[in-house]
Amino acid sequence: FGAKVTVLEAAPRLAMNEDAEISAAVQKIFDEDGITVHTGATATRTHKDAQGAITVEFETAQGNERITGSHLLVAVGRTPNTDMLNLAAAGVETDEHGYVKVNERLQTAQPHIFALGDVKGGPQFTHVSYDDYRIVAGNLLEGAERTTEGRILPYTAFIDPQLAHVGLHEREARDAGYEIRTAKLPMSHVARAVEMNETRGLMKATVDATTERILGATVLGVDGGEVMSVLQVAMIGGVTASQLRDGMLAHPLLSESLNNLFAKLS
């Protein structure tokens, strides 16, 4: 929209939860789009002058700096307002951050009281809240035995192009003791991305070396969330990497790239 954008990121790199090569690719895209990024930055002071200009003072490893602009967006997380509920009177426990403690059935310390959605902490996504609802509703209304165990977490950051991920990152899979193989494919090798003139980014998948089950995947690219969802369905159904490599997928869809992605497995 013609605005000059500066990002102050407290972490050492952008998208800190992602694998390092994904983070580097996001940084490259931001650079290409003219977005200035300061990592390892700590804001120390903000003030607005009589004309409405906002100045932010901050510190980095390079020293003290300041920027001035017309708008300031602060995105530093959320604090639950459970302190207003007097939960202790009902025997409902919270953690040190104020989130309600629950078990895998989303029961609190009082088995007849459930908590779902953002109030219980963890990933704060709409789809997580809705899945929580399915668990609680199934257990209360249908006599089901639904839990949070084993559910696969997807998410999409709607930058341009999208950053989408599902399941385990490579480092998480290694930490969990898996023997893994990985597959990577630049979006410049995706026919549909070339046709859409958006070839920035890459795809990456982490696979169990023994079973060929997909453990996790990241898609940084045009409509990345849609491609990630195909991979999530494959994970839910136990489809292996070689099955996706050898499956016939319609040309010229973005999901066709999964043939080539898993051909790169190493």
mmCIF file of C-alpha atoms in Angstrom:
data_model
loop_
_atom_site.group_PDB
_atom_site.id
_atom_site.type_symbol
_atom_site.label_atom_id
_atom_site.label_comp_id
_atom_site.label_asym_id
_atom_site.label_seq_id
_atom_site.Cartn_x
_atom_site.Cartn_y
_atom_site.Cartn_z
ATOM 1 C CA PHE A 1 0.000 0.000 0.000
ATOM 2 C CA GLY A 2 2.977 2.307 -0.378
ATOM 3 C CA ALA A 3 3.883 2.419 3.303
ATOM 4 C CA LYS A 4 7.470 2.122 4.517
ATOM 5 C CA VAL A 5 7.487 -0.672 7.087
ATOM 6 C CA THR A 6 10.034 -1.403 9.815
ATOM 7 C CA VAL A 7 9.836 -4.530 11.981
ATOM 8 C CA LEU A 8 11.443 -4.713 15.417
ATOM 9 C CA GLU A 9 11.899 -8.389 16.267
ATOM 10 C CA ALA A 10 13.086 -9.384 19.731
ATOM 11 C CA ALA A 11 14.266 -12.827 18.604
ATOM 12 C CA PRO A 12 17.605 -13.385 16.820
ATOM 13 C CA ARG A 13 15.787 -14.042 13.525
ATOM 14 C CA LEU A 14 12.364 -13.789 11.933
ATOM 15 C CA ALA A 15 9.949 -16.740 12.261
ATOM 16 C CA MET A 16 12.022 -18.074 15.132
ATOM 17 C CA ASN A 17 9.891 -21.215 15.505
ATOM 18 C CA GLU A 18 10.646 -22.284 11.943
ATOM 19 C CA ASP A 19 13.729 -24.131 10.697
ATOM 20 C CA ALA A 20 16.666 -21.864 9.915
ATOM 21 C CA GLU A 21 16.415 -22.071 6.106
ATOM 22 C CA ILE A 22 12.719 -21.151 6.235
ATOM 23 C CA SER A 23 13.514 -18.182 8.453
ATOM 24 C CA ALA A 24 16.237 -17.070 6.051
ATOM 25 C CA ALA A 25 13.825 -17.332 3.116
ATOM 26 C CA VAL A 26 11.253 -15.187 4.948
ATOM 27 C CA GLN A 27 13.957 -12.593 5.626
ATOM 28 C CA LYS A 28 14.910 -12.591 1.941
ATOM 29 C CA ILE A 29 11.282 -12.003 0.918
ATOM 30 C CA PHE A 30 10.952 -9.137 3.391
ATOM 31 C CA ASP A 31 14.157 -7.609 2.049
ATOM 32 C CA GLU A 32 12.879 -7.868 -1.521
ATOM 33 C CA ASP A 33 9.636 -6.178 -0.511
ATOM 34 C CA GLY A 34 11.509 -3.269 1.072
ATOM 35 C CA ILE A 35 10.628 -4.149 4.663
ATOM 36 C CA THR A 36 13.352 -3.152 7.120
ATOM 37 C CA VAL A 37 13.914 -5.730 9.863
ATOM 38 C CA HIS A 38 15.884 -5.248 13.078
ATOM 39 C CA THR A 39 16.369 -8.573 14.913
ATOM 40 C CA GLY A 40 17.447 -8.865 18.527
ATOM 41 C CA ALA A 41 15.690 -5.541 19.103
ATOM 42 C CA THR A 42 14.307 -4.325 22.426
ATOM 43 C CA ALA A 43 12.008 -1.317 22.430
ATOM 44 C CA THR A 44 12.884 1.046 25.264
ATOM 45 C CA ARG A 45 10.636 4.084 24.760
ATOM 46 C CA THR A 46 7.860 5.420 22.552
ATOM 47 C CA HIS A 47 6.412 8.912 22.284
ATOM 48 C CA LYS A 48 4.177 10.955 19.988
ATOM 49 C CA ASP A 49 4.815 14.588 19.064
ATOM 50 C CA ALA A 50 2.268 17.368 18.578
ATOM 51 C CA GLN A 51 1.899 16.527 14.888
ATOM 52 C CA GLY A 52 1.097 12.870 15.671
ATOM 53 C CA ALA A 53 4.409 11.375 14.574
ATOM 54 C CA ILE A 54 5.378 8.334 16.653
ATOM 55 C CA THR A 55 8.991 7.699 17.615
ATOM 56 C CA VAL A 56 10.213 4.348 18.908
ATOM 57 C CA GLU A 57 13.584 4.077 20.585
ATOM 58 C CA PHE A 58 15.160 0.635 20.658
ATOM 59 C CA GLU A 59 18.350 -1.249 21.381
ATOM 60 C CA THR A 60 20.154 -3.839 19.275
ATOM 61 C CA ALA A 61 23.626 -5.360 19.349
ATOM 62 C CA GLN A 62 24.699 -2.384 17.233
ATOM 63 C CA GLY A 63 23.595 0.114 19.894
ATOM 64 C CA ASN A 64 20.710 2.529 20.473
ATOM 65 C CA GLU A 65 18.523 3.531 17.534
ATOM 66 C CA ARG A 66 15.226 5.261 16.827
ATOM 67 C CA ILE A 67 12.622 5.294 14.083
ATOM 68 C CA THR A 68 9.701 7.638 13.467
ATOM 69 C CA GLY A 69 6.465 6.835 11.681
ATOM 70 C CA SER A 70 2.742 7.464 11.463
ATOM 71 C CA HIS A 71 1.462 4.189 12.946
ATOM 72 C CA LEU A 72 2.694 1.711 15.555
ATOM 73 C CA LEU A 73 1.473 -1.885 15.767
ATOM 74 C CA VAL A 74 2.421 -3.693 18.968
ATOM 75 C CA ALA A 75 2.258 -7.497 18.737
ATOM 76 C CA VAL A 76 3.874 -8.951 21.843
ATOM 77 C CA GLY A 77 1.476 -11.719 22.865
ATOM 78 C CA ARG A 78 -1.590 -11.982 25.025
ATOM 79 C CA THR A 79 -2.334 -12.039 28.733
ATOM 80 C CA PRO A 80 -5.388 -14.058 29.844
ATOM 81 C CA ASN A 81 -7.939 -12.179 31.944
ATOM 82 C CA THR A 82 -8.741 -15.207 34.104
ATOM 83 C CA ASP A 83 -7.854 -13.176 37.193
ATOM 84 C CA MET A 84 -11.318 -11.622 36.847
ATOM 85 C CA LEU A 85 -13.118 -14.977 37.171
ATOM 86 C CA ASN A 86 -12.288 -15.933 40.791
ATOM 87 C CA LEU A 87 -11.497 -19.450 39.612
ATOM 88 C CA ALA A 88 -10.049 -20.433 42.967
ATOM 89 C CA ALA A 89 -13.571 -20.315 44.439
ATOM 90 C CA ALA A 90 -14.512 -23.154 42.070
ATOM 91 C CA GLY A 91 -11.300 -25.073 42.623
ATOM 92 C CA VAL A 92 -10.100 -24.454 39.058
ATOM 93 C CA GLU A 93 -6.320 -24.145 38.824
ATOM 94 C CA THR A 94 -4.268 -21.873 36.571
ATOM 95 C CA ASP A 95 -0.593 -21.894 35.684
ATOM 96 C CA GLU A 96 1.940 -19.147 36.414
ATOM 97 C CA HIS A 97 0.757 -17.225 33.342
ATOM 98 C CA GLY A 98 -2.926 -17.361 34.277
ATOM 99 C CA TYR A 99 -3.968 -20.042 31.785
ATOM 100 C CA VAL A 100 -6.414 -22.686 32.982
ATOM 101 C CA LYS A 101 -4.814 -26.091 33.526
ATOM 102 C CA VAL A 102 -6.511 -28.946 31.659
ATOM 103 C CA ASN A 103 -5.875 -32.604 30.887
ATOM 104 C CA GLU A 104 -6.082 -34.307 27.489
ATOM 105 C CA ARG A 105 -9.906 -34.378 27.777
ATOM 106 C CA LEU A 106 -9.836 -30.606 28.475
ATOM 107 C CA GLN A 107 -11.029 -31.166 32.037
ATOM 108 C CA THR A 108 -9.828 -28.755 34.694
ATOM 109 C CA ALA A 109 -8.869 -29.701 38.254
ATOM 110 C CA GLN A 110 -12.629 -30.111 38.709
ATOM 111 C CA PRO A 111 -13.614 -32.970 36.350
ATOM 112 C CA HIS A 112 -17.070 -31.504 35.691
ATOM 113 C CA ILE A 113 -15.584 -28.175 34.547
ATOM 114 C CA PHE A 114 -13.952 -27.960 31.128
ATOM 115 C CA ALA A 115 -11.845 -25.248 29.480
ATOM 116 C CA LEU A 116 -11.299 -24.805 25.766
ATOM 117 C CA GLY A 117 -9.780 -22.313 23.376
ATOM 118 C CA ASP A 118 -7.316 -19.563 24.221
ATOM 119 C CA VAL A 119 -8.087 -19.631 27.949
ATOM 120 C CA LYS A 120 -6.167 -22.891 28.350
ATOM 121 C CA GLY A 121 -2.996 -21.591 26.686
ATOM 122 C CA GLY A 122 -1.037 -23.284 23.931
ATOM 123 C CA PRO A 123 -1.329 -22.343 20.250
ATOM 124 C CA GLN A 124 -4.002 -19.649 20.018
ATOM 125 C CA PHE A 125 -5.639 -20.455 16.689
ATOM 126 C CA THR A 126 -9.318 -20.494 15.759
ATOM 127 C CA HIS A 127 -9.004 -24.041 14.412
ATOM 128 C CA VAL A 128 -7.533 -25.224 17.723
ATOM 129 C CA SER A 129 -10.486 -23.730 19.588
ATOM 130 C CA TYR A 130 -12.921 -25.420 17.218
ATOM 131 C CA ASP A 131 -11.195 -28.771 17.640
ATOM 132 C CA ASP A 132 -11.357 -28.263 21.414
ATOM 133 C CA TYR A 133 -15.110 -27.771 20.988
ATOM 134 C CA ARG A 134 -15.410 -31.060 19.113
ATOM 135 C CA ILE A 135 -13.580 -32.844 21.925
ATOM 136 C CA VAL A 136 -15.692 -31.357 24.712
ATOM 137 C CA ALA A 137 -18.992 -31.676 22.840
ATOM 138 C CA GLY A 138 -18.250 -35.268 21.916
ATOM 139 C CA ASN A 139 -17.382 -36.224 25.460
ATOM 140 C CA LEU A 140 -20.317 -34.410 27.086
ATOM 141 C CA LEU A 141 -23.082 -34.955 24.536
ATOM 142 C CA GLU A 142 -22.153 -38.144 22.712
ATOM 143 C CA GLY A 143 -20.399 -40.214 25.362
ATOM 144 C CA ALA A 144 -17.278 -40.251 23.211
ATOM 145 C CA GLU A 145 -13.730 -40.645 24.477
ATOM 146 C CA ARG A 146 -12.069 -37.817 22.561
ATOM 147 C CA THR A 147 -8.752 -36.280 23.643
ATOM 148 C CA THR A 148 -6.094 -33.903 22.377
ATOM 149 C CA GLU A 149 -3.586 -36.743 22.154
ATOM 150 C CA GLY A 150 -2.053 -37.193 18.716
ATOM 151 C CA ARG A 151 -3.749 -34.299 16.984
ATOM 152 C CA ILE A 152 -1.665 -32.694 14.270
ATOM 153 C CA LEU A 153 -1.237 -28.930 14.530
ATOM 154 C CA PRO A 154 -1.397 -26.855 11.324
ATOM 155 C CA TYR A 155 -1.043 -23.092 10.970
ATOM 156 C CA THR A 156 -0.616 -20.450 8.310
ATOM 157 C CA ALA A 157 0.917 -16.982 8.569
ATOM 158 C CA PHE A 158 -0.700 -14.815 5.895
ATOM 159 C CA ILE A 159 2.376 -12.984 4.771
ATOM 160 C CA ASP A 160 2.876 -12.725 1.017
ATOM 161 C CA PRO A 161 3.540 -15.438 -0.025
ATOM 162 C CA GLN A 162 2.018 -17.539 2.743
ATOM 163 C CA LEU A 163 4.036 -19.394 5.373
ATOM 164 C CA ALA A 164 2.296 -22.625 6.366
ATOM 165 C CA HIS A 165 3.391 -25.501 8.574
ATOM 166 C CA VAL A 166 1.992 -28.754 9.942
ATOM 167 C CA GLY A 167 3.387 -31.296 12.391
ATOM 168 C CA LEU A 168 7.003 -31.450 13.539
ATOM 169 C CA HIS A 169 9.851 -29.232 12.436
ATOM 170 C CA GLU A 170 13.112 -30.990 11.574
ATOM 171 C CA ARG A 171 14.742 -30.114 14.883
ATOM 172 C CA GLU A 172 11.650 -31.271 16.815
ATOM 173 C CA ALA A 173 11.671 -34.609 15.006
ATOM 174 C CA ARG A 174 15.361 -35.108 15.806
ATOM 175 C CA ASP A 175 14.785 -34.123 19.438
ATOM 176 C CA ALA A 176 11.947 -36.653 19.607
ATOM 177 C CA GLY A 177 14.388 -39.404 18.597
ATOM 178 C CA TYR A 178 13.261 -40.013 15.032
ATOM 179 C CA GLU A 179 15.701 -41.084 12.360
ATOM 180 C CA ILE A 180 14.646 -38.726 9.608
ATOM 181 C CA ARG A 181 15.014 -37.830 5.964
ATOM 182 C CA THR A 182 14.181 -34.421 4.551
ATOM 183 C CA ALA A 183 12.950 -33.159 1.205
ATOM 184 C CA LYS A 184 13.247 -29.586 -0.071
ATOM 185 C CA LEU A 185 11.983 -27.930 -3.232
ATOM 186 C CA PRO A 186 12.285 -24.257 -4.214
ATOM 187 C CA MET A 187 9.044 -22.708 -5.417
ATOM 188 C CA SER A 188 10.898 -21.750 -8.601
ATOM 189 C CA HIS A 189 10.669 -25.478 -9.487
ATOM 190 C CA VAL A 190 6.867 -25.513 -9.093
ATOM 191 C CA ALA A 191 5.165 -25.142 -12.478
ATOM 192 C CA ARG A 192 2.050 -23.459 -11.129
ATOM 193 C CA ALA A 193 4.117 -20.957 -9.151
ATOM 194 C CA VAL A 194 5.974 -20.070 -12.341
ATOM 195 C CA GLU A 195 2.654 -19.587 -14.161
ATOM 196 C CA MET A 196 1.426 -17.332 -11.326
ATOM 197 C CA ASN A 197 4.669 -15.335 -11.411
ATOM 198 C CA GLU A 198 5.336 -15.924 -7.706
ATOM 199 C CA THR A 199 8.315 -18.234 -7.342
ATOM 200 C CA ARG A 200 9.660 -17.034 -4.008
ATOM 201 C CA GLY A 201 10.010 -19.425 -1.099
ATOM 202 C CA LEU A 202 10.409 -23.176 -0.726
ATOM 203 C CA MET A 203 8.762 -26.362 0.461
ATOM 204 C CA LYS A 204 10.258 -28.689 3.058
ATOM 205 C CA ALA A 205 9.100 -32.003 4.482
ATOM 206 C CA THR A 206 10.455 -34.140 7.309
ATOM 207 C CA VAL A 207 9.925 -37.890 6.960
ATOM 208 C CA ASP A 208 10.427 -40.884 9.256
ATOM 209 C CA ALA A 209 13.312 -42.747 7.602
ATOM 210 C CA THR A 210 11.969 -46.131 8.720
ATOM 211 C CA THR A 211 8.264 -45.895 7.882
ATOM 212 C CA GLU A 212 8.304 -43.086 5.292
ATOM 213 C CA ARG A 213 5.474 -41.431 7.210
ATOM 214 C CA ILE A 214 5.468 -37.649 6.931
ATOM 215 C CA LEU A 215 6.257 -36.103 10.315
ATOM 216 C CA GLY A 216 5.942 -32.453 9.345
ATOM 217 C CA ALA A 217 6.060 -30.030 6.448
ATOM 218 C CA THR A 218 6.488 -26.330 5.735
ATOM 219 C CA VAL A 219 5.352 -24.488 2.635
ATOM 220 C CA LEU A 220 6.574 -20.935 2.143
ATOM 221 C CA GLY A 221 5.009 -20.012 -1.147
ATOM 222 C CA VAL A 222 1.965 -18.918 -3.086
ATOM 223 C CA ASP A 223 -1.172 -20.441 -1.480
ATOM 224 C CA GLY A 224 1.139 -22.309 0.872
ATOM 225 C CA GLY A 225 -1.672 -23.025 3.311
ATOM 226 C CA GLU A 226 -3.606 -24.978 0.694
ATOM 227 C CA VAL A 227 -0.605 -27.157 -0.184
ATOM 228 C CA MET A 228 0.120 -27.654 3.524
ATOM 229 C CA SER A 229 -3.455 -28.889 4.001
ATOM 230 C CA VAL A 230 -2.900 -31.582 1.355
ATOM 231 C CA LEU A 231 0.141 -32.718 3.314
ATOM 232 C CA GLN A 232 -1.845 -32.687 6.547
ATOM 233 C CA VAL A 233 -4.511 -34.922 5.040
ATOM 234 C CA ALA A 234 -1.744 -37.267 3.899
ATOM 235 C CA MET A 235 -0.397 -37.344 7.451
ATOM 236 C CA ILE A 236 -3.845 -38.049 8.896
ATOM 237 C CA GLY A 237 -4.340 -40.881 6.408
ATOM 238 C CA GLY A 238 -0.879 -42.374 6.801
ATOM 239 C CA VAL A 239 0.068 -41.735 3.180
ATOM 240 C CA THR A 240 3.811 -42.223 2.750
ATOM 241 C CA ALA A 241 6.355 -40.014 1.053
ATOM 242 C CA SER A 242 6.866 -42.499 -1.776
ATOM 243 C CA GLN A 243 3.111 -42.698 -2.379
ATOM 244 C CA LEU A 244 2.989 -38.935 -2.833
ATOM 245 C CA ARG A 245 6.108 -39.051 -4.974
ATOM 246 C CA ASP A 246 4.571 -41.649 -7.291
ATOM 247 C CA GLY A 247 0.912 -40.584 -7.159
ATOM 248 C CA MET A 248 -0.701 -39.007 -10.207
ATOM 249 C CA LEU A 249 -1.661 -35.438 -9.304
ATOM 250 C CA ALA A 250 -3.431 -33.092 -11.694
ATOM 251 C CA HIS A 251 -1.392 -30.664 -13.776
ATOM 252 C CA PRO A 252 -0.882 -27.731 -13.339
ATOM 253 C CA LEU A 253 -2.013 -27.522 -9.698
ATOM 254 C CA LEU A 254 0.241 -26.443 -6.863
ATOM 255 C CA SER A 255 -0.256 -29.829 -5.201
ATOM 256 C CA GLU A 256 1.358 -31.474 -8.231
ATOM 257 C CA SER A 257 4.627 -30.189 -6.775
ATOM 258 C CA LEU A 258 4.441 -32.918 -4.130
ATOM 259 C CA ASN A 259 5.639 -35.404 -6.773
ATOM 260 C CA ASN A 260 8.816 -33.386 -7.175
ATOM 261 C CA LEU A 261 9.170 -32.526 -3.488
ATOM 262 C CA PHE A 262 9.361 -36.158 -2.383
ATOM 263 C CA ALA A 263 11.568 -37.076 -5.327
ATOM 264 C CA LYS A 264 14.141 -34.861 -3.537
ATOM 265 C CA LEU A 265 14.059 -36.941 -0.344
ATOM 266 C CA SER A 266 17.532 -37.380 1.088
#
